[in-house]
Amino acid sequence: MKFDFYLPVEVLFGSGRLYTLGEVAKRYGYRAIIITGKNSTKENGALDRAIRSLKKWGAEEVILYDRVEPNPTDQMVNEASAIVVENKIDYIVGLGGGSALDTAKAVSIVSSNEGYAWDYVNYPEGPRLIPYLNRPVICIPTTAGTGSEVNRYSVISNPKRKEKLVISHSLNYPKVAIIDPTLTLSMSPRLTAITGVDAFVHALESLTNKVENIFADDLAIRALRIIKEWLPVAVNEPENLTAREWMSYASMLAGIAIDKKRVALIHGMEHPVSAHYPNVAHAEGLAALAPAITAFNYKGNPQKYALFAEIMGYEPKPEKAVDAVVELLEKVGLRVSLKELGVEKEKLERLTEDTYMLSRGLFPINPVEPTVEDIYELYVKAYEGF
Ligand SMILES: [Fe+2]
């Protein structure tokens, strides 16, 4: 039995807890920036409430960066970082889905150190970044899926290079996560499904990959149990707060699980897809790839896939894991192929190359270590609809 556990994120979880933002933020200074998307936090009132809370507790300046889009780019991070430096911002609030949170975290690294966002993808741990210089980040998720509020990852796209890579560094943890499930009530059924499937794949991949960490396994197991029961409810009854609370909780658990155990080939093969097709949502790509990759993977870790199948209500046999994945995707309306998502067949070779070049760090921890040929075949299967 072996595990490491380090999580320097203070979690404040509970419905209605957005109101604590100002009180918490006060520790970090007087000049804030809120990093958010273009519409949803304005429409559902979360942004106004966040600003009011900050002002009530003494924030002197609250600047808004509201240009984050899905699949956030290095250029957005650089732009927001320049605003942070210019305005002598003390701390950063990320409010929104995974894109806003990933951007907020990356802005802390870039605005507090030298260089640009792309300098920090795949950046090694070491003494070159100075921890006490980093601006504190408070993450407030308005979706349930990314887990970014509790982990060290920021996924950043570079549209010029058509690459999507990860800043993964111990200085990329937020200081505080305020997880208020009421903020997820306004998600549409489709967004609920998409974000929930991201959490589902985080739990599945962290549970079944080859990294040894019993503590993270327990988090992933619990997350899967909750997602099986509550994701379909949240999709069908968007205003069911109990379902929203459970999904926010499961997303957080899975977010910690991948912080400790990382992901695996489903994420490794998805990132090139949404790098080349930015209109494809991260979890749509995951949904298209998950059945074929599960069928490829289960023999490499039969015990864990049998456990996964059992959690999902099937006989505890590894091969049943494929049916379990397919059933969950069908239940939430996300059974899609890469072709249906608009991926072109001629692109599959390029996607294969990119997976090999950019994601091969994940190969050794994938249940079955893939060859280049395997990856191409898996793309073809996911393209045609497995
Ligand atoms: Fe993900």
Tab-separated table of C-alpha atoms and ligand atoms in Angstrom:
chain	number	residue	atom	x	y	z
A	1	MET	CA	0.000	0.000	0.000
A	2	LYS	CA	1.442	3.334	-1.046
A	3	PHE	CA	0.274	6.869	-1.571
A	4	ASP	CA	1.324	10.516	-1.504
A	5	PHE	CA	-1.123	13.223	-0.641
A	6	TYR	CA	-0.618	16.974	-0.865
A	7	LEU	CA	-3.431	19.421	-1.473
A	8	PRO	CA	-2.672	23.020	-0.579
A	9	VAL	CA	-6.182	24.213	-1.496
A	10	GLU	CA	-8.631	25.418	1.133
A	11	VAL	CA	-12.056	24.107	0.112
A	12	LEU	CA	-15.222	25.913	1.155
A	13	PHE	CA	-18.085	23.734	-0.024
A	14	GLY	CA	-21.801	24.342	0.270
A	15	SER	CA	-24.864	25.835	-1.339
A	16	GLY	CA	-24.896	29.601	-1.030
A	17	ARG	CA	-21.242	29.940	-0.084
A	18	LEU	CA	-20.432	32.394	-2.852
A	19	TYR	CA	-21.284	35.080	-0.283
A	20	THR	CA	-18.098	34.235	1.650
A	21	LEU	CA	-15.902	35.378	-1.248
A	22	GLY	CA	-15.276	38.921	0.028
A	23	GLU	CA	-14.403	37.798	3.522
A	24	VAL	CA	-11.959	35.183	2.227
A	25	ALA	CA	-10.435	37.465	-0.405
A	26	LYS	CA	-9.726	40.208	2.115
A	27	ARG	CA	-6.711	38.221	3.345
A	28	TYR	CA	-5.002	38.681	0.020
A	29	GLY	CA	-5.268	42.433	-0.562
A	30	TYR	CA	-7.421	45.174	-1.984
A	31	ARG	CA	-7.047	44.971	-5.735
A	32	ALA	CA	-8.806	42.117	-7.470
A	33	ILE	CA	-9.319	40.834	-10.973
A	34	ILE	CA	-12.206	38.516	-11.815
A	35	ILE	CA	-11.510	36.212	-14.747
A	36	THR	CA	-14.659	34.845	-16.340
A	37	GLY	CA	-16.391	33.998	-19.614
A	38	LYS	CA	-18.433	36.263	-21.829
A	39	ASN	CA	-22.002	35.481	-20.830
A	40	SER	CA	-23.114	32.871	-18.331
A	41	THR	CA	-21.886	34.418	-15.072
A	42	LYS	CA	-23.497	37.703	-16.094
A	43	GLU	CA	-26.781	36.064	-17.013
A	44	ASN	CA	-27.090	33.947	-13.872
A	45	GLY	CA	-26.113	36.772	-11.543
A	46	ALA	CA	-22.988	35.088	-10.154
A	47	LEU	CA	-20.688	37.846	-11.366
A	48	ASP	CA	-22.712	40.639	-9.751
A	49	ARG	CA	-22.870	38.746	-6.498
A	50	ALA	CA	-19.129	38.125	-6.539
A	51	ILE	CA	-18.368	41.801	-7.154
A	52	ARG	CA	-20.787	42.894	-4.426
A	53	SER	CA	-19.228	40.517	-1.931
A	54	LEU	CA	-15.708	41.747	-2.719
A	55	LYS	CA	-16.727	45.407	-2.411
A	56	LYS	CA	-18.626	44.803	0.797
A	57	TRP	CA	-15.473	43.430	2.396
A	58	GLY	CA	-13.308	46.311	1.351
A	59	ALA	CA	-11.945	45.595	-2.132
A	60	GLU	CA	-10.857	48.946	-3.566
A	61	GLU	CA	-10.611	47.913	-7.180
A	62	VAL	CA	-12.302	45.020	-8.963
A	63	ILE	CA	-11.212	44.691	-12.581
A	64	LEU	CA	-13.000	42.352	-14.946
A	65	TYR	CA	-11.426	40.145	-17.600
A	66	ASP	CA	-14.452	38.593	-19.316
A	67	ARG	CA	-12.983	37.362	-22.575
A	68	VAL	CA	-12.334	33.725	-21.671
A	69	GLU	CA	-13.715	31.296	-24.239
A	70	PRO	CA	-13.965	27.489	-24.237
A	71	ASN	CA	-10.570	25.905	-24.940
A	72	PRO	CA	-8.742	28.996	-23.574
A	73	THR	CA	-5.655	30.107	-25.482
A	74	ASP	CA	-2.178	31.175	-24.452
A	75	GLN	CA	-3.017	34.567	-25.904
A	76	MET	CA	-5.933	35.031	-23.448
A	77	VAL	CA	-3.625	34.155	-20.570
A	78	ASN	CA	-0.977	36.601	-21.787
A	79	GLU	CA	-3.542	39.358	-22.292
A	80	ALA	CA	-5.067	38.941	-18.821
A	81	SER	CA	-1.603	38.696	-17.250
A	82	ALA	CA	-0.603	42.042	-18.769
A	83	ILE	CA	-3.748	43.612	-17.280
A	84	VAL	CA	-2.879	42.115	-13.877
A	85	VAL	CA	0.643	43.545	-13.948
A	86	GLU	CA	-0.438	46.934	-15.256
A	87	ASN	CA	-3.099	47.323	-12.567
A	88	LYS	CA	-0.960	45.984	-9.719
A	89	ILE	CA	-3.542	43.344	-8.903
A	90	ASP	CA	-3.155	41.589	-5.527
A	91	TYR	CA	-5.200	38.460	-6.160
A	92	ILE	CA	-7.114	36.660	-8.907
A	93	VAL	CA	-10.651	35.271	-8.823
A	94	GLY	CA	-11.557	32.638	-11.419
A	95	LEU	CA	-15.339	32.423	-11.825
A	96	GLY	CA	-16.899	30.063	-14.358
A	97	GLY	CA	-16.336	26.688	-15.991
A	98	GLY	CA	-13.032	24.921	-16.456
A	99	SER	CA	-11.842	27.447	-19.029
A	100	ALA	CA	-12.164	30.410	-16.647
A	101	LEU	CA	-10.536	28.529	-13.772
A	102	ASP	CA	-7.664	27.180	-15.890
A	103	THR	CA	-7.050	30.677	-17.236
A	104	ALA	CA	-7.112	32.281	-13.763
A	105	LYS	CA	-4.541	29.817	-12.445
A	106	ALA	CA	-2.252	30.247	-15.451
A	107	VAL	CA	-2.521	34.033	-15.163
A	108	SER	CA	-1.154	33.811	-11.641
A	109	ILE	CA	1.960	31.969	-12.859
A	110	VAL	CA	2.515	34.194	-15.894
A	111	SER	CA	1.781	37.543	-14.214
A	112	SER	CA	3.978	36.699	-11.225
A	113	ASN	CA	6.976	35.405	-13.184
A	114	GLU	CA	8.777	36.169	-16.419
A	115	GLY	CA	7.744	35.057	-19.865
A	116	TYR	CA	4.516	34.004	-21.517
A	117	ALA	CA	1.903	31.295	-21.047
A	118	TRP	CA	3.429	28.876	-23.549
A	119	ASP	CA	6.729	28.973	-21.651
A	120	TYR	CA	5.009	27.228	-18.752
A	121	VAL	CA	3.350	24.250	-20.434
A	122	ASN	CA	5.142	21.080	-19.343
A	123	TYR	CA	7.241	23.279	-17.042
A	124	PRO	CA	9.350	21.179	-14.670
A	125	GLU	CA	9.184	21.418	-10.894
A	126	GLY	CA	12.297	23.105	-9.560
A	127	PRO	CA	13.626	26.199	-7.894
A	128	ARG	CA	13.175	28.594	-10.789
A	129	LEU	CA	9.716	29.870	-9.869
A	130	ILE	CA	9.522	31.713	-6.572
A	131	PRO	CA	6.462	30.579	-4.611
A	132	TYR	CA	5.895	33.673	-2.489
A	133	LEU	CA	5.716	35.888	-5.569
A	134	ASN	CA	2.732	34.063	-7.002
A	135	ARG	CA	-0.534	35.926	-6.803
A	136	PRO	CA	-3.177	33.994	-4.858
A	137	VAL	CA	-6.051	32.516	-6.851
A	138	ILE	CA	-9.595	31.885	-5.649
A	139	CYS	CA	-11.520	29.476	-7.894
A	140	ILE	CA	-15.307	29.451	-7.990
A	141	PRO	CA	-16.666	26.800	-10.376
A	142	THR	CA	-20.063	27.324	-12.021
A	143	THR	CA	-20.042	23.882	-13.661
A	144	ALA	CA	-19.456	20.435	-12.177
A	145	GLY	CA	-16.849	18.480	-14.081
A	146	THR	CA	-13.467	20.083	-14.495
A	147	GLY	CA	-12.128	19.684	-10.961
A	148	SER	CA	-9.749	22.511	-11.817
A	149	GLU	CA	-10.690	24.290	-8.582
A	150	VAL	CA	-8.760	21.698	-6.579
A	151	ASN	CA	-5.849	20.705	-8.780
A	152	ARG	CA	-2.619	21.901	-10.357
A	153	TYR	CA	-3.644	21.703	-14.007
A	154	SER	CA	-4.404	24.398	-16.555
A	155	VAL	CA	-5.125	23.151	-20.059
A	156	ILE	CA	-4.113	25.817	-22.576
A	157	SER	CA	-4.512	25.842	-26.367
A	158	ASN	CA	-2.103	27.375	-28.831
A	159	PRO	CA	-4.139	28.049	-32.002
A	160	LYS	CA	-1.063	28.858	-34.123
A	161	ARG	CA	0.587	25.557	-33.316
A	162	LYS	CA	-2.766	23.736	-33.099
A	163	GLU	CA	-1.626	22.265	-29.813
A	164	LYS	CA	-3.338	21.868	-26.474
A	165	LEU	CA	-0.977	21.329	-23.566
A	166	VAL	CA	-1.072	21.430	-19.791
A	167	ILE	CA	0.531	23.649	-17.207
A	168	SER	CA	1.033	21.169	-14.400
A	169	HIS	CA	2.972	22.669	-11.541
A	170	SER	CA	2.713	22.865	-7.767
A	171	LEU	CA	2.511	26.669	-8.060
A	172	ASN	CA	-0.609	26.302	-10.206
A	173	TYR	CA	-2.872	25.278	-7.318
A	174	PRO	CA	-5.506	27.806	-6.323
A	175	LYS	CA	-5.297	28.991	-2.721
A	176	VAL	CA	-9.024	28.651	-2.138
A	177	ALA	CA	-11.886	26.837	-3.887
A	178	ILE	CA	-15.366	28.124	-3.136
A	179	ILE	CA	-17.647	25.363	-4.401
A	180	ASP	CA	-21.246	26.575	-4.324
A	181	PRO	CA	-23.497	24.024	-6.081
A	182	THR	CA	-26.310	26.582	-6.524
A	183	LEU	CA	-24.097	28.216	-9.176
A	184	THR	CA	-24.494	25.109	-11.346
A	185	LEU	CA	-28.324	25.215	-11.327
A	186	SER	CA	-28.509	27.350	-14.453
A	187	MET	CA	-26.536	24.896	-16.619
A	188	SER	CA	-28.537	23.489	-19.533
A	189	PRO	CA	-29.050	19.717	-19.705
A	190	ARG	CA	-26.436	19.538	-22.459
A	191	LEU	CA	-23.790	21.484	-20.545
A	192	THR	CA	-24.598	19.406	-17.467
A	193	ALA	CA	-23.988	16.228	-19.479
A	194	ILE	CA	-20.780	17.497	-21.073
A	195	THR	CA	-19.216	18.699	-17.834
A	196	GLY	CA	-20.422	15.642	-15.914
A	197	VAL	CA	-18.860	13.295	-18.436
A	198	ASP	CA	-15.533	15.087	-17.947
A	199	ALA	CA	-15.714	14.256	-14.224
A	200	PHE	CA	-16.751	10.703	-15.105
A	201	VAL	CA	-13.698	10.201	-17.342
A	202	HIS	CA	-11.414	11.784	-14.725
A	203	ALA	CA	-12.645	9.200	-12.213
A	204	LEU	CA	-12.473	6.310	-14.701
A	205	GLU	CA	-8.964	7.136	-15.932
A	206	SER	CA	-7.482	7.861	-12.528
A	207	LEU	CA	-8.947	4.668	-11.062
A	208	THR	CA	-7.714	2.419	-13.856
A	209	ASN	CA	-4.312	3.825	-14.784
A	210	LYS	CA	-1.076	2.319	-13.490
A	211	VAL	CA	-0.170	4.946	-10.911
A	212	GLU	CA	-0.347	3.484	-7.445
A	213	ASN	CA	-2.295	5.620	-4.992
A	214	ILE	CA	-4.945	3.921	-2.887
A	215	PHE	CA	-6.159	7.223	-1.460
A	216	ALA	CA	-6.857	8.664	-4.911
A	217	ASP	CA	-8.504	5.366	-5.929
A	218	ASP	CA	-10.957	5.771	-3.070
A	219	LEU	CA	-11.817	9.272	-4.230
A	220	ALA	CA	-12.362	8.033	-7.795
A	221	ILE	CA	-14.528	5.111	-6.620
A	222	ARG	CA	-16.747	7.431	-4.603
A	223	ALA	CA	-16.951	9.877	-7.511
A	224	LEU	CA	-18.061	7.102	-9.886
A	225	ARG	CA	-20.767	5.913	-7.487
A	226	ILE	CA	-22.142	9.438	-7.223
A	227	ILE	CA	-21.941	10.152	-10.965
A	228	LYS	CA	-23.738	6.928	-11.840
A	229	GLU	CA	-26.603	7.849	-9.541
A	230	TRP	CA	-26.821	11.613	-9.887
A	231	LEU	CA	-25.560	12.720	-13.315
A	232	PRO	CA	-28.644	11.415	-15.172
A	233	VAL	CA	-30.848	13.129	-12.552
A	234	ALA	CA	-29.006	16.446	-12.954
A	235	VAL	CA	-29.360	16.197	-16.746
A	236	ASN	CA	-33.086	15.448	-16.597
A	237	GLU	CA	-33.928	17.788	-13.722
A	238	PRO	CA	-31.574	20.777	-14.008
A	239	GLU	CA	-33.127	22.475	-10.982
A	240	ASN	CA	-32.707	19.512	-8.647
A	241	LEU	CA	-30.318	20.979	-6.064
A	242	THR	CA	-29.594	17.626	-4.434
A	243	ALA	CA	-28.336	16.284	-7.775
A	244	ARG	CA	-26.302	19.475	-8.281
A	245	GLU	CA	-24.720	19.181	-4.846
A	246	TRP	CA	-23.708	15.580	-5.419
A	247	MET	CA	-22.280	16.386	-8.865
A	248	SER	CA	-20.241	19.315	-7.515
A	249	TYR	CA	-18.906	16.996	-4.844
A	250	ALA	CA	-18.106	14.181	-7.314
A	251	SER	CA	-16.381	16.614	-9.635
A	252	MET	CA	-14.199	17.819	-6.769
A	253	LEU	CA	-13.307	14.250	-5.737
A	254	ALA	CA	-12.390	13.317	-9.307
A	255	GLY	CA	-10.414	16.558	-9.655
A	256	ILE	CA	-8.286	15.573	-6.653
A	257	ALA	CA	-7.963	12.000	-7.933
A	258	ILE	CA	-6.403	13.181	-11.217
A	259	ASP	CA	-4.148	15.553	-9.328
A	260	LYS	CA	-2.645	12.535	-7.567
A	261	LYS	CA	-2.867	9.904	-10.338
A	262	ARG	CA	-3.114	11.921	-13.569
A	263	VAL	CA	-5.373	10.837	-16.442
A	264	ALA	CA	-4.637	8.373	-19.273
A	265	LEU	CA	-5.093	7.761	-22.977
A	266	ILE	CA	-8.673	9.086	-23.326
A	267	HIS	CA	-7.455	12.544	-22.312
A	268	GLY	CA	-4.188	12.053	-24.188
A	269	MET	CA	-6.059	11.417	-27.444
A	270	GLU	CA	-8.762	14.036	-26.805
A	271	HIS	CA	-6.468	17.051	-26.477
A	272	PRO	CA	-5.300	16.881	-30.126
A	273	VAL	CA	-8.963	16.637	-31.214
A	274	SER	CA	-10.083	19.865	-29.534
A	275	ALA	CA	-6.751	21.523	-30.429
A	276	HIS	CA	-7.525	21.009	-34.130
A	277	TYR	CA	-11.281	21.460	-33.723
A	278	PRO	CA	-11.760	24.166	-31.066
A	279	ASN	CA	-15.536	23.985	-31.474
A	280	VAL	CA	-15.497	20.462	-30.083
A	281	ALA	CA	-16.028	20.587	-26.313
A	282	HIS	CA	-13.421	18.690	-24.298
A	283	ALA	CA	-15.920	16.139	-23.000
A	284	GLU	CA	-17.568	15.609	-26.395
A	285	GLY	CA	-14.173	14.431	-27.587
A	286	LEU	CA	-13.788	12.281	-24.472
A	287	ALA	CA	-17.231	10.771	-25.058
A	288	ALA	CA	-16.353	9.854	-28.649
A	289	LEU	CA	-13.083	8.202	-27.608
A	290	ALA	CA	-14.003	6.539	-24.305
A	291	PRO	CA	-15.768	3.343	-25.507
A	292	ALA	CA	-13.046	2.273	-27.990
A	293	ILE	CA	-10.225	3.109	-25.587
A	294	THR	CA	-11.918	1.266	-22.713
A	295	ALA	CA	-12.206	-1.817	-24.942
A	296	PHE	CA	-8.478	-1.471	-25.701
A	297	ASN	CA	-7.510	-0.872	-22.069
A	298	TYR	CA	-9.434	-3.272	-19.868
A	299	LYS	CA	-7.091	-6.241	-20.272
A	300	GLY	CA	-4.218	-4.173	-18.880
A	301	ASN	CA	-5.848	-3.721	-15.491
A	302	PRO	CA	-8.615	-6.347	-15.221
A	303	GLN	CA	-9.129	-5.965	-11.487
A	304	LYS	CA	-9.803	-2.245	-11.642
A	305	TYR	CA	-12.025	-2.498	-14.715
A	306	ALA	CA	-14.033	-5.262	-13.013
A	307	LEU	CA	-14.430	-2.971	-10.018
A	308	PHE	CA	-15.482	-0.130	-12.308
A	309	ALA	CA	-18.078	-2.382	-13.988
A	310	GLU	CA	-19.418	-3.414	-10.590
A	311	ILE	CA	-19.704	0.206	-9.407
A	312	MET	CA	-21.673	0.971	-12.563
A	313	GLY	CA	-24.133	-1.840	-11.824
A	314	TYR	CA	-22.689	-4.607	-14.001
A	315	GLU	CA	-21.215	-8.011	-13.218
A	316	PRO	CA	-17.681	-7.550	-11.854
A	317	LYS	CA	-16.010	-8.583	-15.122
A	318	PRO	CA	-13.455	-6.338	-16.844
A	319	GLU	CA	-15.033	-6.665	-20.298
A	320	LYS	CA	-18.304	-5.276	-18.895
A	321	ALA	CA	-16.554	-1.931	-18.432
A	322	VAL	CA	-17.218	-1.098	-22.095
A	323	ASP	CA	-20.984	-1.587	-21.707
A	324	ALA	CA	-20.903	0.483	-18.540
A	325	VAL	CA	-19.217	3.403	-20.316
A	326	VAL	CA	-21.607	3.192	-23.265
A	327	GLU	CA	-24.676	3.061	-21.021
A	328	LEU	CA	-23.670	6.152	-19.052
A	329	LEU	CA	-22.996	8.094	-22.265
A	330	GLU	CA	-26.342	7.019	-23.722
A	331	LYS	CA	-28.206	7.993	-20.576
A	332	VAL	CA	-26.933	11.555	-20.753
A	333	GLY	CA	-27.239	11.907	-24.546
A	334	LEU	CA	-23.527	11.954	-25.329
A	335	ARG	CA	-23.082	8.840	-27.424
A	336	VAL	CA	-21.235	10.402	-30.370
A	337	SER	CA	-18.552	9.539	-32.905
A	338	LEU	CA	-15.655	11.748	-33.960
A	339	LYS	CA	-17.282	11.920	-37.389
A	340	GLU	CA	-20.485	13.321	-35.880
A	341	LEU	CA	-18.389	15.922	-34.091
A	342	GLY	CA	-17.059	17.157	-37.432
A	343	VAL	CA	-13.621	15.535	-37.363
A	344	GLU	CA	-12.378	14.784	-40.892
A	345	LYS	CA	-11.080	11.339	-41.728
A	346	GLU	CA	-7.963	12.777	-43.393
A	347	LYS	CA	-7.041	14.376	-40.058
A	348	LEU	CA	-6.754	11.090	-38.144
A	349	GLU	CA	-3.107	10.615	-39.089
A	350	ARG	CA	-2.221	14.092	-37.864
A	351	LEU	CA	-4.139	13.489	-34.629
A	352	THR	CA	-2.183	10.253	-34.196
A	353	GLU	CA	1.125	12.073	-34.677
A	354	ASP	CA	0.116	14.774	-32.215
A	355	THR	CA	-0.906	12.231	-29.604
A	356	TYR	CA	2.444	10.550	-30.032
A	357	MET	CA	4.401	13.804	-29.890
A	358	LEU	CA	2.457	15.642	-27.194
A	359	SER	CA	0.778	13.065	-24.948
A	360	ARG	CA	3.237	10.190	-24.880
A	361	GLY	CA	4.148	11.024	-21.290
A	362	LEU	CA	0.846	9.339	-20.438
A	363	PHE	CA	1.564	6.129	-22.376
A	364	PRO	CA	3.502	4.317	-19.639
A	365	ILE	CA	0.710	4.841	-17.106
A	366	ASN	CA	-2.084	3.846	-19.486
A	367	PRO	CA	-3.400	0.358	-18.592
A	368	VAL	CA	-2.037	-0.910	-21.940
A	369	GLU	CA	0.923	0.982	-23.390
A	370	PRO	CA	-0.173	1.900	-26.938
A	371	THR	CA	1.882	1.884	-30.138
A	372	VAL	CA	1.421	4.504	-32.839
A	373	GLU	CA	-0.568	1.941	-34.837
A	374	ASP	CA	-2.852	1.311	-31.861
A	375	ILE	CA	-3.558	5.001	-31.570
A	376	TYR	CA	-4.431	5.349	-35.239
A	377	GLU	CA	-6.749	2.344	-35.036
A	378	LEU	CA	-8.439	3.767	-31.955
A	379	TYR	CA	-9.034	7.068	-33.757
A	380	VAL	CA	-10.561	5.173	-36.692
A	381	LYS	CA	-12.872	3.267	-34.338
A	382	ALA	CA	-13.899	6.434	-32.515
A	383	TYR	CA	-14.424	8.135	-35.881
A	384	GLU	CA	-16.714	5.443	-37.163
A	385	GLY	CA	-18.534	5.042	-33.847
A	386	PHE	CA	-17.460	2.161	-31.655
B	1	FE	FE	-10.875	16.434	-18.479
